[in-house]
Amino acid sequence: MADSATVEPAGSESNPFVQAQMRLDKAAELINLDPGIKRILSTPYQELTVSVPVKMDDGSVRVFTGYRVQHSVARGPGKGGIRYSPEVHLDEVRALAAWMTWKCAVVDVPFGGAKGGIICDPRRMSQGELERLTRRYTANLIDIIGPERDVPAPDMNTGEQTMAWLMDTYSMHTRATTTSIVTGKPVGLGGSKGRREATGLGVAFTVRESLKHLGMPATGCRVVVQGSGNVGGLGALFLHEMGHKVIAISDMYGAIHNDAGLDMPEVLRWLREERTLEGFPGAERLDNAQLLTLDCDVLVPAATEDQITSRNAAEIKAKVIVEGANGPTSAAADVILEQRGVFVAPDILANAGGVTVSYFEWVQNRMGYFWEEQVVFDRMERIMVDSFHSVVEAAEKYQTSPRIGAYCVAIERVAYCLNLRGIYA
Ligand code: GLU
C-alpha cells in the first residue's frame, strides 16, 4: 500500500504535467534551487495552439487541433518530437516538452526542450491526408520553429516520412533546402545513420550499465518489454543480442510470453508481416496488466505515459526498470518502487539515446558532412555511459533515487545557463 507521502490530489496521477512538476519540486528542494529560477522552469517558455484545416480524401474539410510547446530555450534551440494521437492534450505536450529540457540537459546536448502534438487518429487517415495535415501544421508553426529556434523530430505515430514533409514545407517557405530544421529524417535526405536504432540502443546500453551498477549478471537476465515500436522493439532486439532473454513483449493489442525466451528477430519479422504480435507461434497471450507484473529481472516500459502507478507498483516483480517511454511511471509509484528497492533508470536518461543522435544529425546537417554509423554509435554510447554515471553520482550525493538524481543534474545545468544569461528586461 502507498504511504501518506504518495497521496496526490485526485486526478493528478494521470496528468503528466503535474507529474513532471512534482519531480521538479523535489529536486529543486534538494539542490536548493533559487525560487525565481524554479518559477521560470515551472512555466513553459512559449506555447502555440493551431487549428489545422485539412481537405480529406472524400472532399470534406476537417479542422484538427495542434500544439507546439517550448518549455525552455535557455541551453539552446527547443528540441523534441511531434506526436499524432487521439489522446494528445495540452498538459501532456507541456510535460513532454519539460521532459525534453531535462533529457537534453542530462546528456548535455546544447538544446532546450519542446514538444508538439496533433489530436488525430493517424490509423484512420490516408497518406495524402497525413501529408496535408503535416504540411499545414508546419506552415502554422513557421514563425516559432527553425534550426536555431526549435528543431522537431519524430515521436508516437510520426516517422521519417513525416519529417521529410516537414523539412520540405519549411524549405519551400525559406526558399532554401534546410535539412537542420528537423531530425529523424530518412538517411539520404539529411538523416543520420543510426538515428532509427538510437533510442532502442540507448535503452539497451542503460540496461547494461544498470546491471553493472547493481552487480547483476551481464547476460541471461529475464527481460519484459512493453511496446514493440521503434523503442521497445529495437530495444528488445539489442537486449536479445546482448545475451538476455526477452520473455515477453507487447503491442497495442496485447502481449506474447514465453518463459524460455522469445526469438526476437523472428518476433520482429512476424510483426512486420502480420502487423500484430497475435498468433506468434509458441507464445501465450497476456494482457497489458499481466505483462507489467510478470516475474522478471528487467522491465522496460517503452509504450506510453502513466503505466506504472500507485495501482500496480506494489505488484511489479522486476528488480530493474529502464524507462524507454516518456513518463511511464507516476510520482506516487516512484515512492512505492523506491521503498521496495527497485532500481529505476529514469526516462530522461534511459531514452536519451534518440535525442543524442538527433543532436548528431543536426550537427552533421550544419557541417554538411556525414559520419559513419559506427562513429555515431560509439559517440552515443560514450554519452550514455557518462550520463548514467553523472546520474547515479548525483543520486548518491543527494541521497535520492536515480530519477531525482537525473533531475538534479539537469536542473543544475539549466539553472547555470539561466543565471549566466540573466533576465532580459
Ligand atoms: N521524441 C523523441 C524523444 O522523446 C526524440 C526527440 C528528438 O530526437 O528530438 O526523446
PDB file of N, CA and C and ligand atoms in Angstrom, residues 79-81 100 103 115 153-155 183 195 326 351 354-355 358, ligand 1:
ATOM      1  N   LYS A  79      13.960  21.483 -28.603  1.00  0.00           N
ATOM      2  CA  LYS A  79      14.154  20.197 -29.285  1.00  0.00           C
ATOM      3  C   LYS A  79      13.126  19.226 -28.774  1.00  0.00           C
ATOM      4  N   GLY A  80      12.530  18.472 -29.680  1.00  0.00           N
ATOM      5  CA  GLY A  80      11.588  17.452 -29.235  1.00  0.00           C
ATOM      6  C   GLY A  80      10.651  17.023 -30.338  1.00  0.00           C
ATOM      7  N   GLY A  81      10.059  15.874 -30.135  1.00  0.00           N
ATOM      8  CA  GLY A  81       9.253  15.243 -31.175  1.00  0.00           C
ATOM      9  C   GLY A  81       7.877  15.865 -31.372  1.00  0.00           C
ATOM     10  N   MET A 100      11.804  16.988 -22.244  1.00  0.00           N
ATOM     11  CA  MET A 100      12.868  17.179 -23.252  1.00  0.00           C
ATOM     12  C   MET A 100      13.947  18.135 -22.732  1.00  0.00           C
ATOM     13  N   LYS A 103      15.942  16.043 -20.375  1.00  0.00           N
ATOM     14  CA  LYS A 103      16.660  14.983 -21.102  1.00  0.00           C
ATOM     15  C   LYS A 103      17.886  15.547 -21.820  1.00  0.00           C
ATOM     16  N   LYS A 115       7.981  20.205 -27.470  1.00  0.00           N
ATOM     17  CA  LYS A 115       7.226  19.048 -27.960  1.00  0.00           C
ATOM     18  C   LYS A 115       6.023  19.537 -28.736  1.00  0.00           C
ATOM     19  N   ALA A 153      11.202  16.539 -34.257  1.00  0.00           N
ATOM     20  CA  ALA A 153      11.683  15.172 -34.519  1.00  0.00           C
ATOM     21  C   ALA A 153      10.470  14.242 -34.460  1.00  0.00           C
ATOM     22  N   PRO A 154      10.654  12.974 -34.791  1.00  0.00           N
ATOM     23  CA  PRO A 154       9.513  12.052 -34.681  1.00  0.00           C
ATOM     24  C   PRO A 154       9.190  11.710 -33.230  1.00  0.00           C
ATOM     25  N   ASP A 155       7.971  11.289 -33.008  1.00  0.00           N
ATOM     26  CA  ASP A 155       7.540  10.746 -31.721  1.00  0.00           C
ATOM     27  C   ASP A 155       6.443   9.724 -32.052  1.00  0.00           C
ATOM     28  N   THR A 183      15.018  16.637 -37.182  1.00  0.00           N
ATOM     29  CA  THR A 183      15.854  15.427 -37.149  1.00  0.00           C
ATOM     30  C   THR A 183      14.956  14.191 -37.261  1.00  0.00           C
ATOM     31  N   ARG A 195      20.144   6.858 -36.450  1.00  0.00           N
ATOM     32  CA  ARG A 195      19.087   7.554 -35.711  1.00  0.00           C
ATOM     33  C   ARG A 195      17.934   6.609 -35.395  1.00  0.00           C
ATOM     34  N   ASN A 326       8.442   7.964 -22.373  1.00  0.00           N
ATOM     35  CA  ASN A 326       8.477   9.183 -21.566  1.00  0.00           C
ATOM     36  C   ASN A 326       7.358   9.104 -20.536  1.00  0.00           C
ATOM     37  N   ASN A 351      16.010   6.944 -22.243  1.00  0.00           N
ATOM     38  CA  ASN A 351      15.626   7.023 -23.657  1.00  0.00           C
ATOM     39  C   ASN A 351      16.306   8.192 -24.374  1.00  0.00           C
ATOM     40  N   GLY A 354      18.043   8.659 -28.324  1.00  0.00           N
ATOM     41  CA  GLY A 354      17.374   9.203 -29.512  1.00  0.00           C
ATOM     42  C   GLY A 354      17.733  10.655 -29.746  1.00  0.00           C
ATOM     43  N   VAL A 355      17.565  11.465 -28.718  1.00  0.00           N
ATOM     44  CA  VAL A 355      17.836  12.895 -28.911  1.00  0.00           C
ATOM     45  C   VAL A 355      19.346  13.149 -29.034  1.00  0.00           C
ATOM     46  N   SER A 358      19.873  12.679 -32.516  1.00  0.00           N
ATOM     47  CA  SER A 358      19.255  13.840 -33.179  1.00  0.00           C
ATOM     48  C   SER A 358      20.218  15.020 -33.171  1.00  0.00           C
TER      49      SER A 358
HETATM   50  N1  GLU B   1      10.632  12.024 -29.494  1.00  0.00           N
HETATM   51  C1  GLU B   1      11.904  11.598 -29.006  1.00  0.00           C
HETATM   52  C2  GLU B   1      12.005  11.777 -27.503  1.00  0.00           C
HETATM   53  O1  GLU B   1      11.020  11.810 -26.819  1.00  0.00           O
HETATM   54  C3  GLU B   1      13.054  12.217 -29.765  1.00  0.00           C
HETATM   55  C4  GLU B   1      13.179  13.686 -29.686  1.00  0.00           C
HETATM   56  C5  GLU B   1      14.260  14.247 -30.585  1.00  0.00           C
HETATM   57  O2  GLU B   1      15.049  13.481 -31.134  1.00  0.00           O
HETATM   58  O3  GLU B   1      14.288  15.466 -30.708  1.00  0.00           O
HETATM   59  O4  GLU B   1      13.076  11.816 -26.954  1.00  0.00           O
END
